[in-house]
Amino acid sequence: MVDKALGGAGLRGQVAGQTALCTVGQTGSGLTYCGYDISELAEKAQFEEVSYLLSRGELPTETELRDYKAKLKSLRGLPASLKTVLEHIPKDAHPMDVMRTGCSMLGNLETEHDFSQANDAIDRMVAVFPSIICYWYRFTHDGVRIETETADDSVGAHFLTMLHDKAPSELFAQVMNVSLILYAEHEFNASTFTGRVCASTLSDIHSCVTGAIGTLRGPLHGGANEAAMDMIEGFKDADHAEQEIMAMLERKDKIMGFGHAIYRESDPRNVIIKKWSEKLAAEVGDDVLYPVSVRCEEIMWREKKLFCNADFFHASAYHFMGIPTKLFTPIFVMSRVTGWTAHVKEQRANNRIIRPSADYTGPAARSYTPITAR
Ligand SMILES: CC(=O)SCCNC(=O)CCNC(=O)[C@H](O)C(C)(C)COP(=O)(O)OP(=O)(O)OC[C@H]1O[C@@H](n2cnc3c(N)ncnc32)[C@H](O)[C@@H]1OP(=O)(O)O
Ligand SMILES: O=C([O-])CC(=O)C(=O)O
């Protein structure tokens, strides 16, 4: 007999290891990276400080941050053979598949042979992932081979400049910075757990990240920001959104961008990105998408006590900055690579191969039937 409770339980509530990197929902809603509260980081930090914190364990000094940012800036260039691979990926490929292939190809070209050099591989991925996605996107959609070494000082601004061929406004750069901080790390979520399982076999860091990208791609995880955008874009106004959401709930459809496996009251990242989405809506003169999003949030709470997770207001925020919907989840990758790789190092530092057991539910022992007798 299949135990449905076990099969459908998704390991929820089971402690699968230890981490010093992050706490999620310990008070029902909180989130900290290495002890720092997400609200404070999102308000005061640069993404590069958070990235440094996750890879080195402490926030950088002024000099360390300057050197770190200079290092990232020097690592943005794409090897010629990686450009060739990207140019051969079709225009209608999903950008998450491009990220997966890009990361995997990088692992062929710059293989991590020595775990003690992991930070070099990590810095390279943080620096070059925006170049990978923008190079492919602009080549296949606009027919141009972009320059990936821009003057921008931050990962977020670098991404927007390559995408739009011009430096972003201060507001857009600020929102990208906050967004990358919010998405950076989240304990044993599905993609990070994938990365840790891979790390536990003592595989290389690019394999760990490639697997994590594939896991993040799904709409129940990182892909929800794209799926939420597809949904809200179909609503003409807030009243139409209400009608449609009610019908979806009636049909027991999943509403993307709502609910969470761990948080029970709210996702602390939502209030932050929602505020920035509202600012952006005012900046670009939106009077549809933001009110639609707010109405969705109200209905879901009223009807189901389900709250927006990090992905929901990211959809409108990214849209207001002119980012194509299909690039939403790759931005998540550009950020979460910092968390994934910190977990890879943590796993390696105290490793035992991750290998749980399963309850067998198949047929009882039976003898082999010759093929002519079947
Ligand atoms: C950055 C991130 O990855 S955040 C997550 C992004 N994913 C999404 O936004 C996809 C939509 N959300 C979901 O599918 C789920 O809420 C998940 C995958 C995030 C969490 O799944 P679970 O831990 O299984 O959710 P949970 O146990 O809280 O579900 C409780 C009930 O609420 C329902 N529910 C949960 N989320 C939703 C939703 N978004 N829409 C409709 N119903 C939902 C579940 O179906 C379940 O109902 P049931 O008891 O009748 O089966
Ligand atoms: O923790 C989770 O299950 C999903 C999530 O919010 C994240 O990875 O940011």
Short mmCIF file of C-alpha atoms and ligand atoms in Angstrom, two decimals:
data_model
loop_
_atom_site.label_atom_id
_atom_site.label_comp_id
_atom_site.label_asym_id
_atom_site.label_seq_id
_atom_site.Cartn_x
_atom_site.Cartn_y
_atom_site.Cartn_z
CA MET A 1 0.00 0.00 0.00
CA VAL A 2 1.27 3.47 -0.86
CA ASP A 3 1.34 5.68 2.20
CA LYS A 4 -0.09 8.89 0.72
CA ALA A 5 0.84 10.93 3.77
CA LEU A 6 4.48 9.92 3.40
CA GLY A 7 4.60 10.08 -0.39
CA GLY A 8 2.98 13.51 -0.49
CA ALA A 9 4.66 14.93 2.57
CA GLY A 10 7.68 16.38 0.77
CA LEU A 11 9.92 15.82 3.84
CA ARG A 12 8.13 18.80 5.41
CA GLY A 13 9.20 19.53 8.98
CA GLN A 14 12.10 17.06 8.90
CA VAL A 15 15.52 18.39 9.75
CA ALA A 16 17.85 17.23 6.96
CA GLY A 17 21.10 18.82 8.12
CA GLN A 18 22.63 21.86 9.75
CA THR A 19 23.45 25.31 8.42
CA ALA A 20 25.01 28.47 9.80
CA LEU A 21 23.95 30.47 6.75
CA CYS A 22 20.29 31.25 7.18
CA THR A 23 17.19 31.00 9.34
CA VAL A 24 13.75 30.87 7.71
CA GLY A 25 10.49 31.43 9.54
CA GLN A 26 11.76 30.72 13.02
CA THR A 27 9.25 33.22 14.38
CA GLY A 28 6.65 32.35 11.76
CA SER A 29 7.92 34.95 9.33
CA GLY A 30 11.56 36.00 9.91
CA LEU A 31 14.56 35.61 7.63
CA THR A 32 18.22 36.13 8.49
CA TYR A 33 21.48 35.63 6.55
CA CYS A 34 24.40 34.75 8.87
CA GLY A 35 22.50 36.48 11.67
CA TYR A 36 21.58 39.65 9.76
CA ASP A 37 17.89 40.44 9.35
CA ILE A 38 16.69 40.58 5.75
CA SER A 39 14.90 43.93 6.26
CA GLU A 40 18.09 45.58 7.43
CA LEU A 41 20.16 44.07 4.63
CA ALA A 42 17.59 45.12 2.01
CA GLU A 43 17.56 48.65 3.38
CA LYS A 44 21.26 49.22 3.96
CA ALA A 45 23.44 46.75 2.07
CA GLN A 46 24.74 46.32 -1.43
CA PHE A 47 24.13 42.91 -3.00
CA GLU A 48 27.90 42.49 -3.31
CA GLU A 49 28.22 42.83 0.49
CA VAL A 50 25.68 40.03 0.91
CA SER A 51 27.44 37.92 -1.68
CA TYR A 52 30.72 38.48 0.17
CA LEU A 53 29.05 37.64 3.49
CA LEU A 54 27.77 34.33 2.13
CA SER A 55 31.06 33.30 0.52
CA ARG A 56 33.42 34.60 3.24
CA GLY A 57 31.27 34.42 6.38
CA GLU A 58 31.55 38.10 7.39
CA LEU A 59 30.54 41.45 5.89
CA PRO A 60 33.46 43.09 4.06
CA THR A 61 35.34 46.15 5.23
CA GLU A 62 35.36 49.12 2.87
CA THR A 63 38.64 47.99 1.32
CA GLU A 64 37.53 44.38 1.04
CA LEU A 65 34.31 45.44 -0.69
CA ARG A 66 36.17 47.68 -3.13
CA ASP A 67 38.59 44.86 -4.00
CA TYR A 68 35.79 42.30 -4.23
CA LYS A 69 33.71 44.47 -6.56
CA ALA A 70 36.78 45.15 -8.70
CA LYS A 71 37.39 41.41 -8.88
CA LEU A 72 33.78 40.73 -9.94
CA LYS A 73 34.04 43.45 -12.56
CA SER A 74 37.17 41.84 -13.99
CA LEU A 75 35.39 38.48 -14.29
CA ARG A 76 32.43 39.50 -16.48
CA GLY A 77 33.89 38.46 -19.83
CA LEU A 78 32.68 35.38 -21.72
CA PRO A 79 35.13 32.85 -23.21
CA ALA A 80 34.81 32.63 -27.00
CA SER A 81 33.62 29.02 -26.95
CA LEU A 82 30.90 29.85 -24.42
CA LYS A 83 29.71 32.64 -26.72
CA THR A 84 29.60 30.12 -29.57
CA VAL A 85 27.49 27.72 -27.49
CA LEU A 86 25.10 30.53 -26.51
CA GLU A 87 24.74 31.64 -30.11
CA HIS A 88 23.60 28.11 -31.01
CA ILE A 89 20.80 27.94 -28.44
CA PRO A 90 17.50 28.73 -30.20
CA LYS A 91 15.63 31.97 -29.61
CA ASP A 92 12.59 30.11 -28.29
CA ALA A 93 14.59 28.17 -25.67
CA HIS A 94 13.63 28.90 -22.09
CA PRO A 95 16.21 31.27 -20.56
CA MET A 96 16.49 28.95 -17.55
CA ASP A 97 17.69 26.23 -19.92
CA VAL A 98 20.20 28.74 -21.25
CA MET A 99 21.43 29.39 -17.70
CA ARG A 100 21.70 25.65 -17.08
CA THR A 101 23.69 25.10 -20.27
CA GLY A 102 25.79 28.21 -19.70
CA CYS A 103 26.75 27.07 -16.22
CA SER A 104 27.49 23.56 -17.40
CA MET A 105 29.68 24.83 -20.27
CA LEU A 106 31.55 27.08 -17.87
CA GLY A 107 32.26 23.98 -15.81
CA ASN A 108 33.88 22.41 -18.89
CA LEU A 109 36.02 25.43 -19.59
CA GLU A 110 36.97 26.37 -16.05
CA THR A 111 36.62 23.09 -14.17
CA GLU A 112 36.95 23.27 -10.41
CA HIS A 113 39.80 20.82 -9.77
CA ASP A 114 40.66 21.97 -6.28
CA PHE A 115 38.02 22.61 -3.61
CA SER A 116 40.34 25.04 -1.81
CA GLN A 117 39.88 27.37 -4.82
CA ALA A 118 36.06 27.29 -4.60
CA ASN A 119 35.77 31.04 -4.00
CA ASP A 120 37.38 31.76 -7.37
CA ALA A 121 34.78 29.60 -9.12
CA ILE A 122 32.00 31.24 -7.06
CA ASP A 123 33.15 34.80 -7.80
CA ARG A 124 33.35 33.91 -11.47
CA MET A 125 29.76 32.60 -11.51
CA VAL A 126 28.41 35.64 -9.63
CA ALA A 127 30.20 37.91 -12.12
CA VAL A 128 29.47 36.08 -15.35
CA PHE A 129 25.89 34.78 -15.00
CA PRO A 130 24.34 38.14 -16.01
CA SER A 131 26.65 38.20 -19.05
CA ILE A 132 25.59 34.67 -20.04
CA ILE A 133 21.87 35.38 -20.06
CA CYS A 134 22.11 38.84 -21.65
CA TYR A 135 24.57 37.73 -24.34
CA TRP A 136 22.23 34.93 -25.41
CA TYR A 137 19.10 37.07 -25.15
CA ARG A 138 20.44 40.02 -27.13
CA PHE A 139 22.06 37.80 -29.78
CA THR A 140 18.95 35.73 -30.42
CA HIS A 141 16.37 38.51 -30.03
CA ASP A 142 18.17 41.61 -31.33
CA GLY A 143 20.86 40.05 -33.52
CA VAL A 144 23.70 41.83 -31.65
CA ARG A 145 26.80 40.54 -29.95
CA ILE A 146 26.85 42.70 -26.82
CA GLU A 147 29.85 43.94 -24.92
CA THR A 148 29.65 42.20 -21.54
CA GLU A 149 32.25 44.37 -19.85
CA THR A 150 30.27 47.49 -18.91
CA ALA A 151 31.29 50.37 -16.64
CA ASP A 152 28.64 49.47 -14.05
CA ASP A 153 29.82 48.96 -10.55
CA SER A 154 27.11 46.50 -9.40
CA VAL A 155 25.76 43.15 -10.59
CA GLY A 156 22.21 44.52 -10.89
CA ALA A 157 23.11 47.60 -12.92
CA HIS A 158 25.44 45.53 -15.11
CA PHE A 159 22.53 43.24 -15.98
CA LEU A 160 20.17 46.11 -16.85
CA THR A 161 22.77 47.91 -18.96
CA MET A 162 23.46 44.80 -21.04
CA LEU A 163 19.74 44.15 -21.44
CA HIS A 164 18.68 47.68 -22.38
CA ASP A 165 21.84 49.04 -23.97
CA LYS A 166 21.87 51.96 -21.56
CA ALA A 167 22.73 52.49 -17.92
CA PRO A 168 19.69 52.12 -15.62
CA SER A 169 18.14 54.95 -13.63
CA GLU A 170 19.13 55.19 -9.99
CA LEU A 171 15.73 53.79 -8.99
CA PHE A 172 15.99 50.76 -11.27
CA ALA A 173 19.54 50.01 -10.05
CA GLN A 174 18.32 50.32 -6.47
CA VAL A 175 15.43 47.89 -7.05
CA MET A 176 17.73 45.37 -8.72
CA ASN A 177 20.07 45.63 -5.74
CA VAL A 178 17.23 44.96 -3.27
CA SER A 179 15.83 42.14 -5.39
CA LEU A 180 19.19 40.37 -5.59
CA ILE A 181 19.56 40.65 -1.82
CA LEU A 182 16.08 39.25 -1.19
CA TYR A 183 16.63 36.22 -3.41
CA ALA A 184 20.19 35.41 -2.28
CA GLU A 185 19.68 32.69 0.31
CA HIS A 186 16.89 30.61 1.82
CA GLU A 187 18.12 27.64 3.85
CA PHE A 188 17.12 24.14 2.59
CA ASN A 189 14.76 25.14 -0.23
CA ALA A 190 14.47 22.63 -3.09
CA SER A 191 17.21 24.04 -5.34
CA THR A 192 19.69 24.51 -2.51
CA PHE A 193 18.99 21.00 -1.28
CA THR A 194 19.68 19.72 -4.80
CA GLY A 195 23.01 21.53 -4.72
CA ARG A 196 23.88 20.06 -1.33
CA VAL A 197 23.01 16.51 -2.40
CA CYS A 198 25.30 16.93 -5.40
CA ALA A 199 28.04 18.44 -3.21
CA SER A 200 27.76 15.51 -0.81
CA THR A 201 29.06 13.16 -3.53
CA LEU A 202 32.16 15.42 -3.71
CA SER A 203 31.21 16.52 -7.20
CA ASP A 204 32.44 19.83 -8.67
CA ILE A 205 30.74 23.15 -7.93
CA HIS A 206 29.43 23.70 -11.49
CA SER A 207 27.57 20.38 -11.33
CA CYS A 208 26.01 21.45 -8.02
CA VAL A 209 24.87 24.77 -9.47
CA THR A 210 23.68 23.25 -12.76
CA GLY A 211 21.43 20.87 -10.81
CA ALA A 212 20.19 23.70 -8.63
CA ILE A 213 19.28 25.79 -11.69
CA GLY A 214 17.19 22.91 -13.05
CA THR A 215 15.38 22.65 -9.73
CA LEU A 216 14.74 26.37 -9.43
CA ARG A 217 13.19 26.42 -12.90
CA GLY A 218 9.90 24.77 -11.85
CA PRO A 219 6.78 26.92 -11.24
CA LEU A 220 6.40 25.65 -7.68
CA HIS A 221 9.79 27.20 -6.89
CA GLY A 222 11.63 30.03 -8.69
CA GLY A 223 9.53 29.77 -11.84
CA ALA A 224 6.61 31.23 -9.88
CA ASN A 225 7.67 34.84 -10.57
CA GLU A 226 7.27 34.22 -14.31
CA ALA A 227 4.02 32.28 -13.79
CA ALA A 228 2.63 35.07 -11.59
CA MET A 229 3.38 37.60 -14.33
CA ASP A 230 1.63 35.48 -16.95
CA MET A 231 -1.40 35.40 -14.67
CA ILE A 232 -1.67 39.08 -13.67
CA GLU A 233 -1.02 40.24 -17.22
CA GLY A 234 -4.25 38.53 -18.23
CA PHE A 235 -6.35 40.67 -15.85
CA LYS A 236 -7.83 43.86 -17.31
CA ASP A 237 -8.33 45.54 -13.94
CA ALA A 238 -8.73 44.73 -10.25
CA ASP A 239 -12.38 43.67 -10.58
CA HIS A 240 -11.53 41.32 -13.43
CA ALA A 241 -8.70 39.92 -11.30
CA GLU A 242 -11.15 39.25 -8.50
CA GLN A 243 -13.56 37.39 -10.81
CA GLU A 244 -10.79 35.28 -12.30
CA ILE A 245 -9.07 34.46 -9.01
CA MET A 246 -12.38 33.40 -7.48
CA ALA A 247 -12.99 31.11 -10.47
CA MET A 248 -9.49 29.67 -10.18
CA LEU A 249 -9.97 28.98 -6.49
CA GLU A 250 -13.29 27.33 -7.27
CA ARG A 251 -11.47 25.05 -9.72
CA LYS A 252 -8.80 24.43 -7.06
CA ASP A 253 -6.07 25.85 -9.32
CA LYS A 254 -2.77 26.81 -7.73
CA ILE A 255 -2.31 30.57 -7.69
CA MET A 256 1.34 31.26 -8.46
CA GLY A 257 3.25 33.55 -6.13
CA PHE A 258 1.17 32.58 -3.08
CA GLY A 259 1.82 30.25 -0.18
CA HIS A 260 5.01 28.83 1.22
CA ALA A 261 6.38 25.54 2.48
CA ILE A 262 7.87 27.06 5.66
CA TYR A 263 6.41 30.49 6.40
CA ARG A 264 3.02 30.33 8.05
CA GLU A 265 2.08 34.02 8.48
CA SER A 266 3.86 35.94 5.75
CA ASP A 267 7.01 35.97 3.67
CA PRO A 268 9.17 38.82 5.00
CA ARG A 269 10.52 39.50 1.52
CA ASN A 270 7.06 40.38 0.23
CA VAL A 271 6.53 43.58 2.18
CA ILE A 272 9.90 44.82 0.91
CA ILE A 273 9.52 44.06 -2.79
CA LYS A 274 5.87 45.21 -2.68
CA LYS A 275 6.98 48.65 -1.51
CA TRP A 276 9.45 48.88 -4.39
CA SER A 277 6.86 47.67 -6.87
CA GLU A 278 4.54 50.46 -5.71
CA LYS A 279 7.35 53.02 -6.20
CA LEU A 280 8.06 51.70 -9.66
CA ALA A 281 4.36 51.76 -10.58
CA ALA A 282 4.27 55.47 -9.68
CA GLU A 283 7.49 56.07 -11.62
CA VAL A 284 6.26 54.41 -14.84
CA GLY A 285 2.65 55.61 -14.50
CA ASP A 286 1.08 52.17 -14.05
CA ASP A 287 -2.54 52.14 -12.93
CA VAL A 288 -3.41 48.52 -13.75
CA LEU A 289 -0.79 45.98 -12.79
CA TYR A 290 -0.04 47.22 -9.29
CA PRO A 291 -3.73 47.60 -8.26
CA VAL A 292 -4.41 44.17 -9.82
CA SER A 293 -1.59 42.67 -7.75
CA VAL A 294 -2.84 44.29 -4.56
CA ARG A 295 -6.36 42.96 -5.21
CA CYS A 296 -5.00 39.43 -5.77
CA GLU A 297 -3.20 39.69 -2.44
CA GLU A 298 -6.40 40.81 -0.67
CA ILE A 299 -8.54 38.05 -2.16
CA MET A 300 -6.06 35.28 -1.43
CA TRP A 301 -5.81 36.34 2.20
CA ARG A 302 -9.57 36.83 2.54
CA GLU A 303 -10.50 33.52 0.90
CA LYS A 304 -7.62 31.18 1.83
CA LYS A 305 -5.40 32.94 4.36
CA LEU A 306 -2.64 32.52 1.78
CA PHE A 307 -0.07 35.32 1.53
CA CYS A 308 2.23 36.50 -1.24
CA ASN A 309 5.63 34.86 -1.28
CA ALA A 310 8.81 36.56 -2.54
CA ASP A 311 7.85 35.92 -6.14
CA PHE A 312 4.49 37.68 -6.45
CA PHE A 313 5.39 41.38 -6.35
CA HIS A 314 8.69 40.64 -8.04
CA ALA A 315 6.61 40.00 -11.16
CA SER A 316 5.22 43.54 -11.40
CA ALA A 317 8.48 45.10 -10.18
CA TYR A 318 10.53 43.43 -12.92
CA HIS A 319 7.87 44.20 -15.51
CA PHE A 320 7.92 47.91 -14.62
CA MET A 321 11.68 47.91 -15.24
CA GLY A 322 11.13 46.61 -18.78
CA ILE A 323 12.51 43.15 -18.08
CA PRO A 324 11.00 40.46 -20.36
CA THR A 325 8.99 37.93 -18.33
CA LYS A 326 11.08 34.97 -19.39
CA LEU A 327 14.16 36.56 -17.82
CA PHE A 328 12.59 36.80 -14.35
CA THR A 329 13.77 33.41 -13.05
CA PRO A 330 17.32 33.81 -14.46
CA ILE A 331 17.62 36.92 -12.25
CA PHE A 332 16.78 34.65 -9.32
CA VAL A 333 19.70 32.44 -10.45
CA MET A 334 22.05 35.47 -10.61
CA SER A 335 21.26 36.04 -6.95
CA ARG A 336 20.74 32.55 -5.51
CA VAL A 337 24.05 31.31 -6.89
CA THR A 338 25.54 33.04 -3.83
CA GLY A 339 23.39 30.97 -1.45
CA TRP A 340 23.77 27.71 -3.37
CA THR A 341 27.54 27.92 -3.44
CA ALA A 342 27.76 28.88 0.24
CA HIS A 343 25.81 25.69 0.98
CA VAL A 344 28.12 23.66 -1.26
CA LYS A 345 31.10 24.83 0.77
CA GLU A 346 29.27 24.21 4.05
CA GLN A 347 28.35 20.69 2.95
CA ARG A 348 31.94 19.95 1.91
CA ALA A 349 33.28 21.24 5.23
CA ASN A 350 31.36 18.60 7.19
CA ASN A 351 30.42 16.01 4.64
CA ARG A 352 28.72 12.68 4.60
CA ILE A 353 27.00 11.52 1.43
CA ILE A 354 23.28 12.40 1.58
CA ARG A 355 21.45 9.18 1.10
CA PRO A 356 18.07 8.74 2.83
CA SER A 357 15.99 5.55 2.72
CA ALA A 358 12.64 4.76 1.11
CA ASP A 359 9.75 2.60 2.24
CA TYR A 360 9.33 -0.08 -0.40
CA THR A 361 5.78 -0.15 -1.87
CA GLY A 362 6.32 -2.43 -4.88
CA PRO A 363 5.36 -6.08 -5.50
CA ALA A 364 6.43 -8.86 -3.11
CA ALA A 365 9.36 -11.04 -4.18
CA ARG A 366 8.49 -13.11 -7.30
CA SER A 367 10.34 -15.32 -9.72
CA TYR A 368 11.47 -14.28 -13.16
CA THR A 369 9.12 -15.30 -16.00
CA PRO A 370 10.87 -16.30 -19.25
CA ILE A 371 9.97 -13.88 -22.06
CA THR A 372 8.15 -16.60 -24.07
CA ALA A 373 5.85 -17.28 -21.11
CA ARG A 374 4.75 -13.64 -20.49
C1 LIG B 1 10.83 31.61 -4.01
C2 LIG B 1 9.91 30.43 -3.85
O1 LIG B 1 10.23 29.38 -4.30
S1 LIG B 1 8.49 30.66 -2.99
C3 LIG B 1 7.36 29.47 -3.64
C4 LIG B 1 6.97 29.80 -5.05
N1 LIG B 1 5.92 28.92 -5.53
C5 LIG B 1 4.66 29.33 -5.77
O2 LIG B 1 4.32 30.50 -5.61
C6 LIG B 1 3.71 28.30 -6.32
C7 LIG B 1 2.35 28.36 -5.61
N2 LIG B 1 2.47 27.89 -4.26
C8 LIG B 1 2.48 26.56 -3.99
O3 LIG B 1 2.35 25.71 -4.88
C9 LIG B 1 2.68 26.11 -2.55
O4 LIG B 1 2.21 27.09 -1.67
C10 LIG B 1 4.16 25.80 -2.24
C11 LIG B 1 4.74 24.84 -3.28
C12 LIG B 1 5.00 27.06 -2.25
C13 LIG B 1 4.22 25.19 -0.86
O5 LIG B 1 3.57 23.98 -0.92
P1 LIG B 1 3.06 23.22 0.41
O6 LIG B 1 4.11 23.29 1.45
O7 LIG B 1 2.59 21.90 -0.02
O8 LIG B 1 1.85 24.17 0.85
P2 LIG B 1 0.91 24.06 2.12
O9 LIG B 1 1.16 22.77 2.86
O10 LIG B 1 1.05 25.33 2.87
O11 LIG B 1 -0.54 23.98 1.46
C14 LIG B 1 -1.68 24.01 2.26
C15 LIG B 1 -2.90 24.03 1.39
O12 LIG B 1 -2.98 25.28 0.70
C16 LIG B 1 -3.09 25.06 -0.69
N3 LIG B 1 -2.27 26.02 -1.36
C17 LIG B 1 -0.99 26.30 -1.05
N4 LIG B 1 -0.53 27.25 -1.91
C18 LIG B 1 -1.54 27.53 -2.76
C19 LIG B 1 -1.66 28.39 -3.84
N5 LIG B 1 -0.64 29.15 -4.25
N6 LIG B 1 -2.84 28.45 -4.49
C20 LIG B 1 -3.88 27.69 -4.09
N7 LIG B 1 -3.80 26.85 -3.07
C21 LIG B 1 -2.65 26.75 -2.41
C22 LIG B 1 -2.51 23.67 -0.90
O13 LIG B 1 -3.02 23.08 -2.09
C23 LIG B 1 -2.96 22.96 0.33
O14 LIG B 1 -4.32 22.59 0.17
P3 LIG B 1 -4.81 21.10 0.55
O15 LIG B 1 -4.47 20.96 2.02
O16 LIG B 1 -6.26 21.14 0.23
O17 LIG B 1 -3.99 20.19 -0.33
O1 LIG B 2 12.30 28.18 0.87
C1 LIG B 2 11.59 27.72 -0.05
O2 LIG B 2 11.04 26.61 -0.01
C2 LIG B 2 11.36 28.52 -1.28
C3 LIG B 2 11.80 29.93 -1.18
O3 LIG B 2 11.12 30.79 -0.68
C4 LIG B 2 13.13 30.26 -1.67
O4 LIG B 2 13.90 29.38 -2.07
O5 LIG B 2 13.49 31.47 -1.67
#
